XYZ file of C-alpha atoms in Angstrom:
706
model
C 6.043 -1.477 24.188
C 4.450 1.835 22.668
C 3.774 2.338 18.948
C 7.404 4.453 18.101
C 9.221 2.263 20.195
C 8.597 -0.791 17.530
C 10.236 0.962 15.056
C 12.152 3.764 16.779
C 16.110 4.096 18.037
C 16.448 5.905 20.750
C 18.346 9.476 20.913
C 21.676 9.534 22.178
C 21.877 12.523 24.740
C 18.723 14.389 25.558
C 19.527 17.012 27.951
C 15.867 18.777 29.622
C 14.624 21.812 28.240
C 14.690 24.743 30.239
C 11.352 25.277 31.383
C 11.879 28.842 29.847
C 8.334 31.255 29.247
C 5.800 30.347 27.868
C 4.435 33.259 26.733
C 1.611 33.556 24.462
C 1.197 35.197 21.246
C -1.986 36.657 20.491
C -4.621 37.536 16.679
C -2.541 40.249 14.721
C -3.384 41.593 11.801
C -1.443 44.362 9.592
C -1.662 47.399 12.698
C -1.691 45.062 15.517
C 1.685 44.173 17.809
C 1.080 39.892 18.795
C 2.838 38.863 22.197
C 5.829 37.378 21.590
C 7.428 34.197 22.487
C 10.728 35.181 24.615
C 14.121 33.605 23.177
C 17.606 34.897 23.593
C 18.152 33.547 19.376
C 16.280 31.920 16.997
C 18.926 29.677 14.560
C 16.178 28.279 11.894
C 12.630 28.080 12.291
C 9.416 26.121 10.763
C 5.981 26.140 11.444
C 3.703 23.203 10.341
C -0.026 21.674 11.833
C 0.072 24.371 15.144
C 3.360 22.795 15.881
C 5.610 25.765 16.025
C 9.480 24.948 15.419
C 12.442 26.919 16.510
C 16.417 25.974 17.651
C 17.514 28.274 20.068
C 19.755 27.788 23.092
C 18.932 25.684 25.957
C 20.520 26.575 29.880
C 22.089 23.769 29.684
C 24.512 25.728 27.190
C 23.160 23.699 24.056
C 20.883 24.363 21.431
C 17.761 22.295 20.984
C 15.422 22.783 17.952
C 12.232 23.389 20.790
C 9.134 22.372 19.879
C 5.168 24.294 20.196
C 2.241 23.661 20.091
C 0.544 26.180 19.046
C -3.265 27.376 19.899
C -5.161 28.016 16.184
C -5.761 31.620 17.129
C -2.450 32.061 17.884
C -2.710 33.610 21.113
C -1.480 30.430 23.695
C 1.843 28.362 23.743
C -0.181 24.840 24.292
C 2.783 22.956 25.556
C 7.027 22.717 24.193
C 8.795 19.552 23.770
C 12.102 18.723 21.890
C 12.827 17.544 18.230
C 16.641 16.865 18.438
C 20.238 18.240 19.783
C 21.261 20.596 17.652
C 24.698 21.161 19.201
C 27.694 19.400 17.806
C 28.602 15.984 19.065
C 31.777 15.159 20.774
C 32.304 13.186 17.345
C 31.887 15.564 15.859
C 28.978 15.061 14.064
C 26.316 18.165 14.029
C 22.813 18.576 12.660
C 23.340 20.506 9.177
C 24.332 23.864 9.103
C 23.661 26.859 6.391
C 24.890 30.720 6.621
C 21.648 32.947 7.927
C 22.068 36.322 9.797
C 21.830 34.782 13.047
C 25.592 33.655 13.255
C 28.539 32.659 12.091
C 27.886 28.807 13.523
C 24.600 28.913 10.954
C 20.911 28.310 11.159
C 19.318 24.348 11.026
C 16.881 23.607 7.767
C 14.532 21.978 8.876
C 11.235 21.361 7.852
C 8.289 20.158 9.732
C 5.724 18.034 8.649
C 2.055 18.687 9.837
C 2.075 15.843 12.007
C 5.010 17.139 14.875
C 7.178 15.291 12.736
C 10.676 17.325 11.661
C 13.087 16.160 9.055
C 16.622 17.647 9.267
C 19.848 16.415 7.963
C 22.423 14.938 10.174
C 26.244 15.419 9.052
C 29.445 14.326 10.091
C 32.907 15.146 10.537
C 33.249 14.831 7.268
C 30.774 16.640 5.938
C 28.626 13.400 4.922
C 25.048 13.994 5.520
C 21.847 11.315 6.112
C 18.032 13.430 6.594
C 16.579 11.951 9.760
C 12.688 12.250 11.033
C 12.542 12.682 14.294
C 9.504 11.607 15.302
C 8.800 11.780 19.036
C 11.332 14.094 22.023
C 13.303 10.967 21.752
C 13.054 8.796 18.732
C 13.996 9.223 15.354
C 12.142 7.153 11.837
C 14.090 3.579 11.407
C 13.973 4.880 7.572
C 17.599 4.421 5.977
C 18.861 7.316 4.105
C 21.448 7.362 1.329
C 24.357 9.405 2.927
C 24.584 12.555 1.045
C 25.661 16.428 0.834
C 24.054 19.494 0.188
C 20.942 17.927 0.967
C 17.659 19.759 1.127
C 14.015 19.198 2.217
C 11.928 20.061 -0.395
C 8.223 19.152 1.059
C 6.669 17.835 3.656
C 3.325 16.160 4.482
C 2.178 14.192 7.476
C 4.439 10.968 6.548
C 5.322 11.570 3.486
C 8.243 14.333 2.283
C 10.663 15.071 -0.524
C 14.132 16.173 -0.420
C 16.942 16.950 -2.503
C 20.902 16.067 -2.683
C 23.627 18.036 -4.454
C 26.526 15.609 -4.736
C 24.012 12.666 -6.402
C 21.160 15.130 -8.114
C 18.854 13.245 -7.404
C 15.618 13.596 -5.450
C 14.260 11.118 -2.506
C 10.711 10.322 -1.876
C 10.056 8.168 0.717
C 7.687 7.343 3.700
C 7.703 7.481 7.659
C 5.992 3.525 8.512
C 4.134 4.933 10.592
C 2.755 1.639 11.727
C 2.972 -0.078 8.836
C 5.848 -0.492 6.226
C 4.470 1.651 3.529
C 6.798 0.974 0.250
C 6.934 4.327 -1.543
C 10.231 5.318 -1.769
C 11.595 6.342 -5.104
C 15.045 7.873 -6.325
C 14.229 10.594 -9.445
C 15.600 12.943 -10.919
C 15.859 16.909 -9.124
C 12.191 19.001 -10.610
C 10.421 21.036 -8.881
C 8.232 18.710 -6.499
C 5.116 19.057 -3.158
C 3.504 16.355 -1.911
C 0.382 16.482 -0.038
C -0.478 13.334 1.833
C 0.349 10.589 -0.040
C -0.381 12.663 -3.775
C 3.569 13.444 -5.658
C 2.412 16.179 -7.496
C 5.725 17.129 -10.169
C 6.237 19.077 -13.894
C 4.661 17.192 -16.542
C 4.853 17.285 -20.240
C 4.717 20.814 -21.567
C 4.514 24.373 -20.228
C 2.691 24.527 -16.945
C 1.071 20.640 -17.196
C 1.597 19.108 -13.428
C 0.235 15.534 -12.832
C -0.312 13.959 -9.755
C 1.271 10.432 -8.813
C -0.526 8.101 -6.043
C 2.690 7.040 -3.759
C 0.680 4.104 -2.667
C -1.037 3.131 -5.931
C 1.983 3.442 -7.525
C 0.569 5.154 -10.502
C -0.376 8.805 -12.079
C -4.018 9.462 -10.740
C -4.360 13.108 -12.466
C -3.067 15.905 -15.068
C -3.340 19.387 -14.847
C -2.838 22.742 -17.192
C -1.820 25.294 -14.498
C -1.526 27.970 -17.488
C 1.921 28.503 -16.119
C 3.898 29.659 -19.172
C 6.652 27.326 -18.321
C 7.654 24.237 -16.942
C 6.808 24.974 -13.573
C 9.920 25.571 -11.444
C 8.500 25.651 -7.882
C 5.367 23.706 -6.676
C 3.325 23.572 -3.208
C 0.503 22.077 -3.129
C -2.467 22.925 -0.213
C -5.052 20.929 -0.793
C -7.273 22.148 -3.702
C -4.312 25.178 -4.688
C -1.499 24.812 -6.265
C 0.807 27.488 -6.642
C 4.013 27.366 -9.422
C 6.870 29.978 -10.355
C 8.849 30.031 -13.153
C 11.713 30.935 -11.349
C 13.512 33.761 -8.958
C 11.834 36.698 -10.915
C 9.518 34.570 -13.340
C 5.638 34.306 -13.149
C 4.156 32.651 -10.053
C -0.088 31.903 -9.899
C -1.923 28.731 -8.198
C -4.198 27.299 -10.186
C -7.185 26.174 -8.627
C -8.417 22.890 -8.270
C -11.868 23.567 -7.856
C -12.440 26.039 -9.200
C -10.922 24.738 -12.645
C -9.187 28.409 -12.507
C -5.081 29.680 -12.708
C -5.384 33.198 -10.279
C -2.042 35.595 -11.122
C 0.432 36.338 -7.828
C 3.044 38.542 -7.049
C 6.528 36.595 -8.445
C 9.473 36.109 -6.348
C 10.146 33.590 -3.442
C 7.189 33.291 -1.496
C 5.280 30.147 1.122
C 2.236 29.237 0.551
C -0.769 29.076 2.885
C -4.547 27.773 3.100
C -5.684 30.798 0.479
C -3.116 33.604 0.310
C 0.982 33.205 0.318
C 3.561 35.425 1.723
C 7.203 37.035 0.698
C 9.126 39.322 2.225
C 9.698 42.494 1.164
C 13.898 43.044 0.919
C 13.377 46.400 0.158
C 11.022 47.759 2.194
C 11.476 45.527 5.779
C 7.986 43.380 5.511
C 5.932 40.453 5.586
C 3.969 40.655 3.270
C -0.042 38.835 2.599
C -1.505 37.923 -0.705
C -5.285 36.702 -0.706
C -6.512 34.325 -3.016
C -8.847 32.574 -1.392
C -11.998 33.830 -3.377
C -10.961 33.169 -6.776
C -9.012 36.178 -7.420
C -5.244 37.970 -6.066
C -5.938 41.091 -3.443
C -3.275 43.205 -3.269
C -0.216 42.243 -1.074
C -0.223 43.456 2.637
C 1.607 44.555 5.058
C 1.154 41.824 8.220
C 4.445 42.207 9.579
C 8.480 44.226 10.350
C 11.111 42.275 9.645
C 14.295 43.309 7.887
C 15.914 43.208 4.601
C 19.555 41.101 6.798
C 22.133 39.583 4.691
C 20.477 36.663 3.601
C 18.761 36.843 -0.113
C 16.338 33.913 0.962
C 14.944 34.075 4.280
C 12.373 31.413 3.804
C 11.978 29.303 7.506
C 15.146 30.585 9.146
C 13.484 33.770 10.072
C 10.533 33.031 9.245
C 7.618 30.084 8.146
C 3.764 29.360 7.299
C 1.775 26.828 8.492
C -0.093 25.493 5.334
C -2.323 23.214 7.575
C -5.236 26.329 7.305
C -2.423 28.112 9.892
C -0.727 31.557 10.634
C 2.897 33.332 9.896
C 5.238 33.040 12.617
C 8.178 35.039 12.312
C 11.488 36.308 14.503
C 11.805 39.426 15.044
C 15.526 41.919 16.191
C 14.569 41.738 19.941
C 14.971 37.093 18.641
C 11.543 37.197 19.410
C 8.959 34.811 17.507
C 5.634 36.212 16.876
C 2.553 34.517 15.599
C 0.497 36.288 12.625
C -3.005 35.487 12.132
C -3.634 35.334 7.623
C -6.911 36.637 8.545
C -8.089 34.404 5.127
C -10.967 31.588 6.056
C -9.197 27.971 5.453
C -10.947 25.061 3.622
C -13.256 23.143 5.483
C -11.956 20.291 7.949
C -10.982 17.422 5.369
C -8.537 14.293 5.946
C -5.450 14.996 3.952
C -4.448 10.601 3.633
C -4.696 7.581 6.347
C -2.798 4.550 7.363
C -5.568 2.723 8.722
C -5.622 -0.692 10.658
C -7.289 -3.840 9.861
C -11.098 -5.413 10.300
C -9.332 -7.666 12.914
C -7.560 -7.505 15.888
C -5.787 -10.693 18.699
C -5.475 -9.538 21.984
C -3.178 -12.697 22.631
C -0.659 -10.735 19.705
C -1.443 -14.199 17.632
C -1.679 -12.666 14.778
C 1.862 -10.207 15.497
C -0.404 -6.975 16.648
C -1.336 -6.785 20.302
C -2.486 -2.997 19.448
C -4.880 -1.400 16.584
C -2.152 2.060 15.335
C -4.576 3.884 12.899
C -2.872 7.268 11.538
C -5.143 10.254 9.732
C -3.934 13.351 8.402
C -6.123 16.730 8.378
C -5.255 19.617 6.591
C -5.378 22.040 9.488
C -5.696 21.470 13.484
C -8.236 19.985 14.834
C -9.973 18.060 18.095
C -10.731 14.972 18.024
C -12.031 11.395 20.011
C -11.876 8.509 18.824
C -14.417 5.416 20.358
C -14.899 1.864 20.922
C -18.621 1.098 21.626
C -20.088 -2.916 21.617
C -22.580 -4.012 19.288
C -24.892 -2.769 21.491
C -23.751 0.064 21.306
C -22.136 0.494 24.641
C -18.738 2.849 24.849
C -16.011 0.961 26.261
C -12.712 2.804 25.075
C -12.598 6.356 24.299
C -9.372 8.512 23.078
C -8.887 11.723 22.038
C -6.620 14.203 21.124
C -5.680 17.551 18.943
C -3.560 18.119 16.558
C -3.496 18.256 12.431
C -3.283 14.512 12.959
C -4.637 11.841 14.627
C -2.624 9.970 15.686
C -4.451 6.095 17.633
C -2.383 3.174 19.251
C -5.103 1.597 20.889
C -3.552 -0.684 23.693
C -6.991 -2.632 22.460
C -8.326 -2.171 26.834
C -11.365 -0.400 28.083
C -11.516 2.507 29.924
C -10.354 0.894 32.978
C -7.197 -1.054 31.474
C -9.534 -4.243 31.265
C -9.735 -6.601 28.284
C -12.941 -6.138 26.058
C -15.516 -9.246 25.515
C -14.470 -10.691 22.747
C -16.862 -10.126 18.568
C -17.713 -7.588 16.536
C -16.973 -3.816 17.531
C -17.507 -0.875 16.392
C -14.935 2.103 15.488
C -14.998 6.091 14.961
C -13.281 9.247 14.915
C -14.703 12.361 14.967
C -12.493 15.252 14.074
C -14.138 18.852 15.228
C -11.784 21.711 13.797
C -9.902 24.009 16.213
C -11.141 26.856 14.029
C -14.705 26.099 14.032
C -14.468 25.792 10.604
C -16.038 21.645 9.727
C -15.729 18.146 11.405
C -14.179 15.060 10.000
C -16.041 11.599 10.851
C -15.271 8.117 9.739
C -15.428 4.761 11.405
C -15.617 0.831 10.763
C -16.315 -2.614 11.745
C -13.681 -4.462 14.172
C -13.485 -7.768 15.406
C -12.116 -7.791 18.330
C -10.853 -11.732 19.612
C -8.366 -13.462 22.420
C -10.293 -10.624 25.156
C -12.780 -12.029 27.440
C -15.360 -14.412 26.702
C -19.045 -14.391 25.912
C -21.572 -16.537 28.452
C -20.858 -20.137 27.036
C -18.899 -19.265 24.705
C -15.807 -21.463 23.815
C -14.304 -20.221 20.919
C -12.925 -16.652 19.786
C -15.374 -14.843 19.394
C -17.990 -14.872 22.216
C -20.323 -16.155 20.204
C -22.385 -19.380 22.362
C -21.218 -22.401 21.436
C -23.613 -25.446 21.813
C -22.245 -28.797 23.290
C -23.013 -31.876 22.190
C -22.275 -35.689 22.704
C -23.604 -38.401 20.624
C -23.589 -41.963 20.804
C -20.421 -42.534 18.629
C -18.677 -40.322 22.062
C -18.097 -37.484 20.716
C -18.277 -34.900 22.413
C -18.606 -31.864 19.508
C -18.303 -27.710 19.872
C -21.813 -26.619 17.552
C -20.091 -23.291 16.464
C -22.005 -20.188 15.108
C -21.195 -17.702 12.359
C -23.433 -15.108 14.566
C -26.748 -15.829 12.281
C -28.373 -17.967 14.678
C -27.825 -21.282 13.742
C -24.952 -23.622 13.985
C -22.459 -23.713 10.839
C -20.313 -26.205 11.657
C -18.336 -28.083 14.722
C -15.630 -30.103 15.919
C -15.457 -32.996 17.789
C -13.557 -34.644 20.724
C -13.998 -38.132 20.378
C -13.920 -41.311 23.563
C -16.174 -39.981 25.696
C -17.635 -42.557 27.568
C -22.029 -42.379 27.802
C -23.180 -40.347 30.943
C -20.759 -37.874 30.323
C -21.886 -34.646 31.674
C -20.326 -31.092 30.079
C -20.639 -27.851 31.653
C -19.497 -25.026 29.267
C -18.085 -22.249 32.069
C -15.439 -19.127 31.860
C -11.960 -18.791 32.858
C -11.224 -19.963 35.506
C -7.236 -19.089 35.066
C -5.588 -16.239 33.673
C -5.154 -17.446 29.506
C -8.741 -15.882 28.475
C -9.877 -18.765 27.199
C -13.161 -20.422 28.508
C -12.864 -23.711 30.668
C -15.010 -27.264 30.339
C -16.166 -28.371 32.825
C -17.159 -32.295 32.892
C -18.780 -35.208 35.059
C -17.734 -38.091 34.615
C -19.694 -41.181 35.102
C -18.070 -42.559 38.454
C -19.325 -38.873 39.868
C -15.779 -36.971 39.765
C -15.750 -33.332 38.082
C -12.947 -32.259 36.010
C -12.422 -29.000 35.298
C -10.971 -29.560 31.710
C -7.852 -25.826 30.461
C -9.527 -24.282 27.944
C -8.725 -24.484 24.806
C -9.771 -21.789 22.636
C -12.139 -23.255 20.225
C -10.270 -26.404 19.996
C -12.294 -29.479 21.197
C -11.479 -31.615 23.937
C -11.188 -35.213 24.216
C -11.003 -37.110 27.822
C -6.700 -37.199 27.749
C -6.535 -33.100 27.788
C -5.066 -31.698 30.114
C -7.271 -31.131 33.072
C -7.836 -31.300 37.496
C -10.129 -33.260 39.174
C -12.619 -30.940 41.388
C -13.514 -34.117 43.101
C -15.909 -37.196 43.792
C -19.557 -37.420 44.424
C -20.661 -35.249 41.518
C -23.796 -37.752 40.870
C -25.839 -36.843 43.583
C -26.411 -33.712 41.657
C -28.823 -34.280 38.897
C -28.543 -30.477 37.966
C -25.096 -28.931 36.917
C -25.060 -25.610 34.810
C -23.403 -22.132 34.788
C -25.213 -18.455 34.991
C -22.388 -16.738 34.476
C -21.338 -15.055 37.534
C -23.426 -14.616 40.565
C -20.885 -13.196 43.133
C -19.762 -10.262 41.374
C -16.077 -10.778 40.949
C -16.118 -11.120 37.084
C -15.797 -14.714 36.751
C -18.394 -17.741 35.918
C -20.310 -19.957 38.935
C -21.816 -23.284 39.221
C -25.388 -24.477 40.227
C -25.364 -27.942 41.053
C -29.199 -29.309 42.590
C -28.584 -31.958 45.064
C -31.330 -34.872 44.300
C -31.977 -36.199 47.260
C -33.520 -32.391 48.244
C -34.044 -30.147 45.479
C -31.513 -27.926 47.095
C -29.103 -25.336 45.256
C -25.845 -25.157 44.847
C -23.905 -22.050 44.401
C -19.945 -23.015 43.646
C -18.025 -19.937 43.063
C -15.017 -19.810 41.610
C -12.154 -19.133 44.298
C -9.827 -17.086 41.306
C -7.096 -20.062 41.673
C -8.625 -22.547 39.038
C -10.868 -24.408 41.813
C -14.145 -24.363 42.753
C -15.609 -22.858 46.564
C -17.256 -25.070 48.956
C -20.663 -25.206 48.163
C -23.627 -22.659 49.351
C -26.983 -22.854 49.628
C -28.556 -20.543 47.714
C -32.340 -22.665 46.958
C -34.185 -25.448 47.474
C -36.230 -25.769 43.919
C -37.394 -29.399 44.003
C -40.651 -28.957 41.710
C -38.578 -27.023 38.912
C -38.846 -30.044 35.671
C -35.684 -27.667 34.117
C -32.471 -25.068 36.040
C -31.157 -23.405 32.965
C -28.094 -21.478 33.576
C -28.952 -18.609 31.109
C -26.065 -15.306 31.943
C -27.104 -12.339 31.894
C -29.927 -12.048 30.343
C -31.539 -7.886 31.566
C -28.367 -5.879 30.562
C -27.217 -5.624 35.225
C -23.877 -7.463 34.414
C -25.161 -10.384 36.356
C -26.121 -14.039 35.239
C -29.487 -14.648 35.836
C -31.051 -18.221 36.057
C -34.374 -20.255 33.657
C -36.714 -22.551 35.196
C -39.784 -24.614 34.377
C -42.197 -25.587 35.660
C -44.332 -29.283 36.071
C -47.043 -26.724 34.452
C -44.715 -25.229 32.164
C -44.423 -21.904 33.340
C -41.304 -20.461 32.898
C -39.588 -18.285 35.071
C -36.377 -15.987 35.489
C -34.637 -15.210 38.551
C -32.532 -12.390 37.963
C -28.665 -13.247 39.676
C -26.855 -10.286 42.094
C -23.558 -9.396 42.633
C -23.926 -11.161 46.435
C -24.352 -15.537 45.357
C -28.260 -14.525 45.436
C -30.516 -14.943 43.197
C -34.398 -12.427 43.148
C -37.290 -13.211 43.861
C -39.066 -14.767 40.059
C -40.841 -13.079 37.415
C -43.053 -14.786 35.342
C -41.626 -15.134 31.681
C -43.587 -17.412 29.621
C -46.913 -19.471 30.271
C -47.766 -22.955 28.972
C -44.442 -22.789 27.396
C -41.619 -25.937 26.045
C -43.745 -28.589 26.951
C -42.190 -30.506 24.210
C -38.874 -29.538 25.217
C -36.520 -32.276 26.748
C -32.792 -30.340 26.224
C -33.440 -26.013 27.095
C -30.269 -24.473 27.189
C -29.132 -20.881 27.312
C -26.462 -21.201 25.097
C -25.087 -17.598 25.247
C -25.053 -14.893 22.013
C -25.518 -16.741 18.772
C -27.767 -14.294 16.725
C -24.862 -11.927 16.830
C -26.859 -8.564 18.588
C -25.090 -8.891 21.739
C -27.970 -10.963 23.741
C -27.757 -14.491 25.439
C -30.488 -16.223 23.722
C -32.068 -20.080 24.770
C -32.284 -22.884 22.834
C -34.162 -26.370 22.509
C -34.781 -29.669 21.371
C -38.017 -31.125 21.335
C -38.622 -34.377 21.225
C -39.587 -34.891 17.720
C -35.530 -33.625 17.259
C -36.188 -30.136 15.747
C -33.846 -27.661 17.234
C -35.584 -24.126 17.658
C -33.454 -20.925 18.893
C -35.239 -17.404 21.238
C -33.669 -14.586 21.034
C -33.208 -12.779 24.453
C -34.350 -9.593 24.203
C -31.595 -7.822 26.611
C -34.707 -7.523 28.960
C -34.903 -10.162 31.104
C -37.360 -12.287 28.129
C -37.831 -13.283 24.478
C -38.887 -13.092 21.327
C -40.608 -16.081 19.330
C -39.121 -19.349 18.367
C -37.562 -20.037 14.935
C -37.225 -23.531 13.640
C -33.207 -23.229 13.224
C -32.501 -27.370 12.588
C -33.993 -30.873 12.720
C -32.718 -34.369 12.991
C -31.343 -33.487 16.512
C -32.769 -36.299 18.221
C -29.441 -38.576 17.865
C -27.799 -36.152 20.537
C -27.306 -38.508 23.979
C -26.521 -35.192 25.587
C -27.097 -31.493 24.528
C -25.614 -28.880 26.992
């Protein structure tokens, strides 16, 4: 199930959009004529985050809100989609309309959020309205908004939006719950208001004072004196810029929060971009741009012809400005949409706000979440890459996207569609501005659980667990926190003397590693994996046959057959022959196949992948104390031996390839000497080990260490 399916309900009666003309719009200064986007009429337009929305007729005969993603230079329509049905439903319901020059039915006032979300009001046949947020082509926000009349969106950025209603005299502030519920809803008196991410800007006490209220912490975090000679009547905040005015004919200015200065700009209705504003000079029939990014307002320059028309304020009806570092869109007399580049340098790429998932995931959904969803709203369109790496720095998943938002909905699988091995991960997000203006990077750590087990892993986090049997019949899983020691244990009682345990891999499909146990009578049992819970003899198990007392070594090297499943090695005491018993994929073992004769070796140790080639390896110790390594292959065999150490471990009575217990992703060795001291040799990931480190004493009481 997708993230949107969890939080939305489907729209009714969605019809296919026309293939239409995906013509392009070229860069335009005042003296250029951009290539138009052809339509047969536009009944409302908005533009934000490189996403252009317009109400148009479609070949079906009905009007739809058409969404087009536009390249950063304004030259190309990258894709075309829908953001809602705009004609009247059979029951009389329809999207809100207001008078405009496009026709008697009026235009659709709408607000594009900068992340391809779109806000409109749905109106009943009786004239009652409810704000709705279109998230995708066929989904709406599940937010429960009040029923009003005279609704109007005031501002929106990313997940946050503000609207007001004449029927209630109230202003409503809320957020779309993209991944987690954001309880930010406010109902307040109608004033000037603007949102930039989670910052709600409203007039404060006294002329020119505005306050910044953080919707997440629910605190006022800043108070700014803009220099306005009035209680501000209209606000538009874009990053460092706070645009204000004292009414349609009153003073207007922009406060630069970085330079801490006020910039005087022309009065009159305006839409604000990043470092500039645009106004419709109806007397001249022109759109004019005032550039103030340098700290002083330049003389307004003409950027497009737009006749006066009959509608006094045509903002978002015939023209719009992309405040997210973008351009200007307007509807020409030929009903075509044209994109005009502002020519004003935007601020460097930056995050406006984010909603980042937690630091742990459980792919089995035991924590109620089977995906990792995170969201970043950027101040302008960018190309972004999300990457997950294991603790050795190997890339396991890459997700890419583009736009003024990075919306990461990771299904917790690798690029090939497989679950990852449990353990620590790191994630990074890197975004590069499409206009070349900067980069944004972030990242974090992630604990990945419920996926594939690591070698010798009986728990839930890929670290190896040592298994011990004491004289009281307790079979214990000795756990590590990844720092190279065994920090706690969980035990199951009732095991008879002579029990031999072999920590194995998952032989089923539940991603819990099994435990093979040879009982004193020679029966080999497969105990169903318990994902960290201890074992008792009565736990669920299946017999794998009898006669296993004929073998004096039972060990798992990991995968020797290239099928991704753990295998079993057994040495027959009477001959010294070593047999491979492969996992058959159906919770049993295949018949044994002789692969070597190793009767002279004192110890045979299944050690997991020691050299990073993906196959299990085997360590052996000869009677002279030399430690050798046999590298595994994908065909059930091992390569010729390679010397690891000379004169090694002559005092050890137990050596176990325990998997990774240091948290570096490399398989380690644990050994017990005759005095009961426990030692660790760190694997180097290249087939060898570092010097030994003492990690415990008093272990001589254990009758078995596996």
